[in-house]
Amino acid sequence: MTEPPSPTARREELRSALTAVHARIRRACDDAGRVPGDVTLVVVTKTYPVTDIHHLAALGVVDVGEARVGEGSDKVAHCSHLPLRWHAIGQVQTKKAGALARWADVVHSVDRQRLVDSLSRGALASERCVEVLVQVSLDGDPGRGGAPVGEVSALAEAIAAAPGLCLGGVMAVAPMGVEPEKAFAELADVARRVRADHPGAQVVSAGMSDDLEEAVACGATHLRVGTAVLGSRPPLR
Ligand SMILES: *Cc1c(COP(=O)(O)O)cnc(C)c1O
């Protein structure tokens, strides 16, 4: 076992990683003729300790992402003094939607009607308003989460109509073995169609540590970046 870094060393490590990611985003925006202010960095803190979130908040991070309902809930409880916006980015079991609605400000991963219904009930029960993105499956493989492209407009409609929820936009993960540019260009098309019906649904959540440049080039408004800021995660058990 190696010693964990001292708190100061860890904060400096995170500071320099964040600076590097912001520089990548700025360059990608320059190349795409976009302004960095139009792109929100969501730092994905899943599997990392809550002390890292405290460091990130001190470094000016506002948007953080968690993948698991229970882990997110625990961390939110230890960060209530901080002005953070919590993004839920992982696949959600329907029965956990009520618990999720208690802490998530934005849920990126809604891909079926039953989840819309449960989140809506949960949001009402905890008297919160939850922003919801439709997760789009760009390869039609339902195992990895995401609604097939053909179901997106009906889901968007259902979210927009659901009490306690508001429709933020769309999200996708670039499928394995597909060039990210191609995947994100398709997502941009889906986003345009959703916006035609719901002008307020401006969010396009795409791009992770390895493909954020491609996502910015295709119009992403939100990047979900974990390892490039926090380091490699230990493999999930
Ligand atoms: C873990 C995760 C990320 C962050 O991935 P990195 O490669 O660590 O940047 C982004 N999106 C989703 C849906 C994730 O589960």
Short mmCIF file of C-alpha atoms and ligand atoms in Angstrom, two decimals:
data_model
loop_
_atom_site.label_atom_id
_atom_site.label_comp_id
_atom_site.label_asym_id
_atom_site.label_seq_id
_atom_site.Cartn_x
_atom_site.Cartn_y
_atom_site.Cartn_z
CA MET A 1 0.00 0.00 0.00
CA THR A 2 1.25 3.46 -0.80
CA GLU A 3 0.51 6.32 1.57
CA PRO A 4 -2.40 8.52 0.47
CA PRO A 5 -1.14 11.96 -0.56
CA SER A 6 -1.35 14.68 2.06
CA PRO A 7 -4.44 16.89 1.73
CA THR A 8 -2.36 19.75 0.35
CA ALA A 9 -0.61 17.53 -2.18
CA ARG A 10 -3.93 16.09 -3.34
CA ARG A 11 -5.42 19.54 -3.76
CA GLU A 12 -2.44 20.64 -5.88
CA GLU A 13 -2.70 17.46 -7.96
CA LEU A 14 -6.39 18.18 -8.62
CA ARG A 15 -5.65 21.84 -9.33
CA SER A 16 -3.14 21.02 -12.06
CA ALA A 17 -5.33 18.31 -13.60
CA LEU A 18 -8.28 20.72 -13.68
CA THR A 19 -6.13 23.41 -15.28
CA ALA A 20 -5.08 20.94 -17.98
CA VAL A 21 -8.68 19.89 -18.67
CA HIS A 22 -9.82 23.51 -18.88
CA ALA A 23 -6.97 24.16 -21.35
CA ARG A 24 -8.14 21.23 -23.49
CA ILE A 25 -11.70 22.60 -23.45
CA ARG A 26 -10.48 26.09 -24.39
CA ARG A 27 -8.48 24.73 -27.32
CA ALA A 28 -11.38 22.58 -28.49
CA CYS A 29 -13.69 25.61 -28.32
CA ASP A 30 -11.19 27.73 -30.28
CA ASP A 31 -10.98 25.05 -32.96
CA ALA A 32 -14.77 24.82 -33.13
CA GLY A 33 -15.39 28.57 -33.05
CA ARG A 34 -17.24 28.26 -29.76
CA VAL A 35 -16.87 30.14 -26.47
CA PRO A 36 -15.73 28.14 -23.42
CA GLY A 37 -18.51 29.74 -21.37
CA ASP A 38 -21.02 27.69 -23.35
CA VAL A 39 -19.49 24.41 -22.20
CA THR A 40 -20.03 23.12 -18.65
CA LEU A 41 -17.49 20.76 -17.13
CA VAL A 42 -19.14 18.14 -14.93
CA VAL A 43 -16.41 16.50 -12.84
CA VAL A 44 -17.29 12.83 -12.36
CA THR A 45 -16.31 11.93 -8.79
CA LYS A 46 -17.71 8.38 -8.64
CA THR A 47 -15.55 6.01 -6.55
CA TYR A 48 -13.47 8.95 -5.21
CA PRO A 49 -13.77 10.07 -1.59
CA VAL A 50 -15.84 13.01 -0.48
CA THR A 51 -12.64 14.83 0.54
CA ASP A 52 -11.84 15.10 -3.18
CA ILE A 53 -15.19 16.81 -3.71
CA HIS A 54 -14.32 19.27 -0.95
CA HIS A 55 -11.03 20.03 -2.73
CA LEU A 56 -12.79 20.43 -6.07
CA ALA A 57 -15.34 22.83 -4.58
CA ALA A 58 -12.48 24.89 -3.12
CA LEU A 59 -10.95 24.96 -6.62
CA GLY A 60 -14.15 26.42 -8.06
CA VAL A 61 -15.88 23.29 -9.35
CA VAL A 62 -19.66 23.58 -9.17
CA ASP A 63 -20.92 20.63 -11.22
CA VAL A 64 -20.15 17.12 -9.98
CA GLY A 65 -21.33 13.77 -11.33
CA GLU A 66 -22.06 10.52 -9.51
CA ALA A 67 -23.04 7.20 -11.04
CA ARG A 68 -24.60 5.31 -8.14
CA VAL A 69 -27.70 6.31 -6.19
CA GLY A 70 -26.44 5.35 -2.71
CA GLU A 71 -22.93 6.71 -3.15
CA GLY A 72 -24.32 10.01 -4.46
CA SER A 73 -26.73 10.29 -1.57
CA ASP A 74 -23.96 9.74 1.02
CA LYS A 75 -21.71 12.31 -0.61
CA VAL A 76 -24.45 14.93 -0.91
CA ALA A 77 -25.05 14.55 2.83
CA HIS A 78 -21.39 15.40 3.47
CA CYS A 79 -21.37 18.39 1.13
CA SER A 80 -24.53 20.23 2.13
CA HIS A 81 -22.44 23.28 3.08
CA LEU A 82 -21.12 23.59 -0.48
CA PRO A 83 -22.80 25.26 -3.47
CA LEU A 84 -22.67 22.18 -5.73
CA ARG A 85 -24.91 21.02 -8.52
CA TRP A 86 -25.27 17.23 -8.51
CA HIS A 87 -25.51 15.28 -11.76
CA ALA A 88 -26.59 11.64 -11.79
CA ILE A 89 -24.98 9.98 -14.80
CA GLY A 90 -25.34 6.23 -14.26
CA GLN A 91 -28.01 3.70 -15.13
CA VAL A 92 -30.81 3.79 -12.56
CA GLN A 93 -33.02 0.98 -11.35
CA THR A 94 -36.65 2.07 -11.35
CA LYS A 95 -37.04 1.23 -7.66
CA LYS A 96 -34.20 3.61 -6.77
CA ALA A 97 -35.64 6.59 -8.62
CA GLY A 98 -37.33 7.97 -5.49
CA ALA A 99 -34.04 8.05 -3.59
CA LEU A 100 -32.33 9.62 -6.58
CA ALA A 101 -34.91 12.40 -6.81
CA ARG A 102 -33.97 13.43 -3.27
CA TRP A 103 -30.43 14.49 -4.21
CA ALA A 104 -29.93 14.78 -7.97
CA ASP A 105 -30.29 18.22 -9.52
CA VAL A 106 -29.87 16.82 -13.03
CA VAL A 107 -30.42 13.19 -14.10
CA HIS A 108 -28.58 12.44 -17.37
CA SER A 109 -29.59 8.83 -17.78
CA VAL A 110 -33.34 8.56 -18.30
CA ASP A 111 -34.13 6.03 -21.01
CA ARG A 112 -37.60 4.65 -20.33
CA GLN A 113 -41.11 5.70 -19.44
CA ARG A 114 -41.25 3.85 -16.10
CA LEU A 115 -38.23 5.75 -14.90
CA VAL A 116 -39.90 9.03 -15.86
CA ASP A 117 -42.97 8.07 -13.79
CA SER A 118 -40.92 7.04 -10.74
CA LEU A 119 -38.68 10.10 -10.84
CA SER A 120 -41.71 12.33 -11.16
CA ARG A 121 -43.33 10.74 -8.08
CA GLY A 122 -40.04 11.01 -6.19
CA ALA A 123 -39.56 14.66 -7.12
CA LEU A 124 -43.08 15.50 -5.98
CA ALA A 125 -42.66 13.56 -2.73
CA SER A 126 -39.47 15.44 -1.87
CA GLU A 127 -40.86 18.73 -3.21
CA ARG A 128 -37.99 19.16 -5.62
CA CYS A 129 -37.71 19.98 -9.26
CA VAL A 130 -35.36 17.66 -11.15
CA GLU A 131 -33.88 18.41 -14.55
CA VAL A 132 -33.87 15.34 -16.77
CA LEU A 133 -31.96 14.41 -19.93
CA VAL A 134 -32.96 11.63 -22.29
CA GLN A 135 -30.07 9.19 -22.63
CA VAL A 136 -29.83 8.16 -26.27
CA SER A 137 -28.43 4.82 -27.37
CA LEU A 138 -26.40 5.50 -30.49
CA ASP A 139 -25.75 1.87 -31.32
CA GLY A 140 -29.15 0.48 -30.40
CA ASP A 141 -27.55 -1.79 -27.78
CA PRO A 142 -29.98 -1.66 -24.85
CA GLY A 143 -27.48 -3.36 -22.49
CA ARG A 144 -25.47 -0.19 -22.04
CA GLY A 145 -28.38 2.12 -21.28
CA GLY A 146 -30.06 4.67 -23.48
CA ALA A 147 -33.27 4.80 -25.48
CA PRO A 148 -33.25 3.92 -29.18
CA VAL A 149 -33.28 7.06 -31.32
CA GLY A 150 -36.83 6.32 -32.44
CA GLU A 151 -38.14 6.54 -28.86
CA VAL A 152 -36.47 9.79 -27.89
CA SER A 153 -39.19 12.19 -28.94
CA ALA A 154 -41.94 10.35 -27.02
CA LEU A 155 -39.74 10.19 -23.90
CA ALA A 156 -38.91 13.89 -24.19
CA GLU A 157 -42.63 14.63 -24.41
CA ALA A 158 -43.33 12.50 -21.32
CA ILE A 159 -40.60 14.24 -19.30
CA ALA A 160 -41.79 17.68 -20.34
CA ALA A 161 -45.31 16.76 -19.18
CA ALA A 162 -44.28 15.07 -15.90
CA PRO A 163 -44.91 17.04 -12.69
CA GLY A 164 -41.71 17.75 -10.76
CA LEU A 165 -39.47 17.19 -13.80
CA CYS A 166 -38.19 19.52 -16.45
CA LEU A 167 -36.68 18.47 -19.74
CA GLY A 168 -33.06 19.61 -20.01
CA GLY A 169 -32.03 17.92 -23.25
CA VAL A 170 -30.16 14.78 -24.30
CA MET A 171 -27.14 12.72 -23.29
CA ALA A 172 -25.09 9.93 -24.83
CA VAL A 173 -21.95 7.87 -24.38
CA ALA A 174 -20.03 7.18 -27.58
CA PRO A 175 -20.43 3.44 -28.26
CA MET A 176 -17.35 1.23 -28.32
CA GLY A 177 -15.91 0.77 -31.76
CA VAL A 178 -17.66 3.81 -33.26
CA GLU A 179 -15.70 6.97 -34.03
CA PRO A 180 -16.74 9.52 -31.41
CA GLU A 181 -17.22 12.26 -34.07
CA LYS A 182 -19.74 10.08 -35.84
CA ALA A 183 -21.61 9.22 -32.65
CA PHE A 184 -21.69 12.81 -31.41
CA ALA A 185 -22.81 14.13 -34.80
CA GLU A 186 -25.75 11.76 -34.62
CA LEU A 187 -26.51 12.95 -31.08
CA ALA A 188 -26.43 16.54 -32.34
CA ASP A 189 -29.11 15.62 -34.89
CA VAL A 190 -31.27 14.05 -32.20
CA ALA A 191 -30.74 17.15 -30.01
CA ARG A 192 -31.87 19.42 -32.84
CA ARG A 193 -35.08 17.45 -33.27
CA VAL A 194 -35.81 17.56 -29.53
CA ARG A 195 -35.17 21.31 -29.45
CA ALA A 196 -37.57 21.87 -32.33
CA ASP A 197 -40.39 20.64 -30.07
CA HIS A 198 -38.95 21.88 -26.76
CA PRO A 199 -36.92 25.08 -27.25
CA GLY A 200 -35.82 25.07 -23.60
CA ALA A 201 -34.11 21.68 -23.90
CA GLN A 202 -30.65 23.02 -24.71
CA VAL A 203 -28.41 20.51 -22.96
CA VAL A 204 -26.25 18.13 -24.99
CA SER A 205 -24.30 15.99 -22.52
CA ALA A 206 -21.51 14.19 -24.40
CA GLY A 207 -17.82 13.67 -24.11
CA MET A 208 -15.64 12.13 -21.41
CA SER A 209 -11.92 12.20 -20.63
CA ASP A 210 -10.90 10.59 -23.92
CA ASP A 211 -13.27 12.25 -26.36
CA LEU A 212 -14.13 15.68 -25.01
CA GLU A 213 -12.59 17.44 -28.04
CA GLU A 214 -14.85 15.55 -30.45
CA ALA A 215 -17.87 16.32 -28.25
CA VAL A 216 -17.09 20.04 -28.19
CA ALA A 217 -16.70 19.99 -31.98
CA CYS A 218 -20.19 18.49 -32.26
CA GLY A 219 -21.87 21.03 -29.99
CA ALA A 220 -21.79 19.43 -26.54
CA THR A 221 -22.88 21.81 -23.78
CA HIS A 222 -21.88 19.47 -20.94
CA LEU A 223 -18.78 17.27 -20.64
CA ARG A 224 -18.62 14.47 -18.06
CA VAL A 225 -14.97 14.12 -17.14
CA GLY A 226 -13.66 11.76 -14.45
CA THR A 227 -10.22 10.22 -14.88
CA ALA A 228 -8.62 13.25 -16.57
CA VAL A 229 -9.26 15.21 -13.36
CA LEU A 230 -9.15 12.63 -10.58
CA GLY A 231 -6.89 9.90 -11.96
CA SER A 232 -7.65 6.30 -12.93
CA ARG A 233 -10.40 4.67 -10.95
CA PRO A 234 -9.82 1.26 -9.40
CA PRO A 235 -11.79 -1.35 -11.38
CA LEU A 236 -15.42 -1.64 -10.20
CA ARG A 237 -16.14 -4.66 -8.10
C1 LIG B 1 -17.65 7.30 -15.48
C2 LIG B 1 -18.43 8.03 -16.49
C3 LIG B 1 -17.92 9.19 -17.12
C4 LIG B 1 -16.50 9.70 -16.88
O1 LIG B 1 -15.62 8.91 -17.62
P1 LIG B 1 -14.03 9.24 -17.69
O2 LIG B 1 -13.56 8.41 -18.80
O3 LIG B 1 -13.48 8.85 -16.36
O4 LIG B 1 -13.89 10.69 -17.93
C5 LIG B 1 -18.73 9.88 -18.00
N1 LIG B 1 -19.99 9.44 -18.29
C6 LIG B 1 -20.52 8.35 -17.72
C7 LIG B 1 -21.90 7.94 -18.09
C8 LIG B 1 -19.77 7.61 -16.82
O5 LIG B 1 -20.29 6.51 -16.27
#
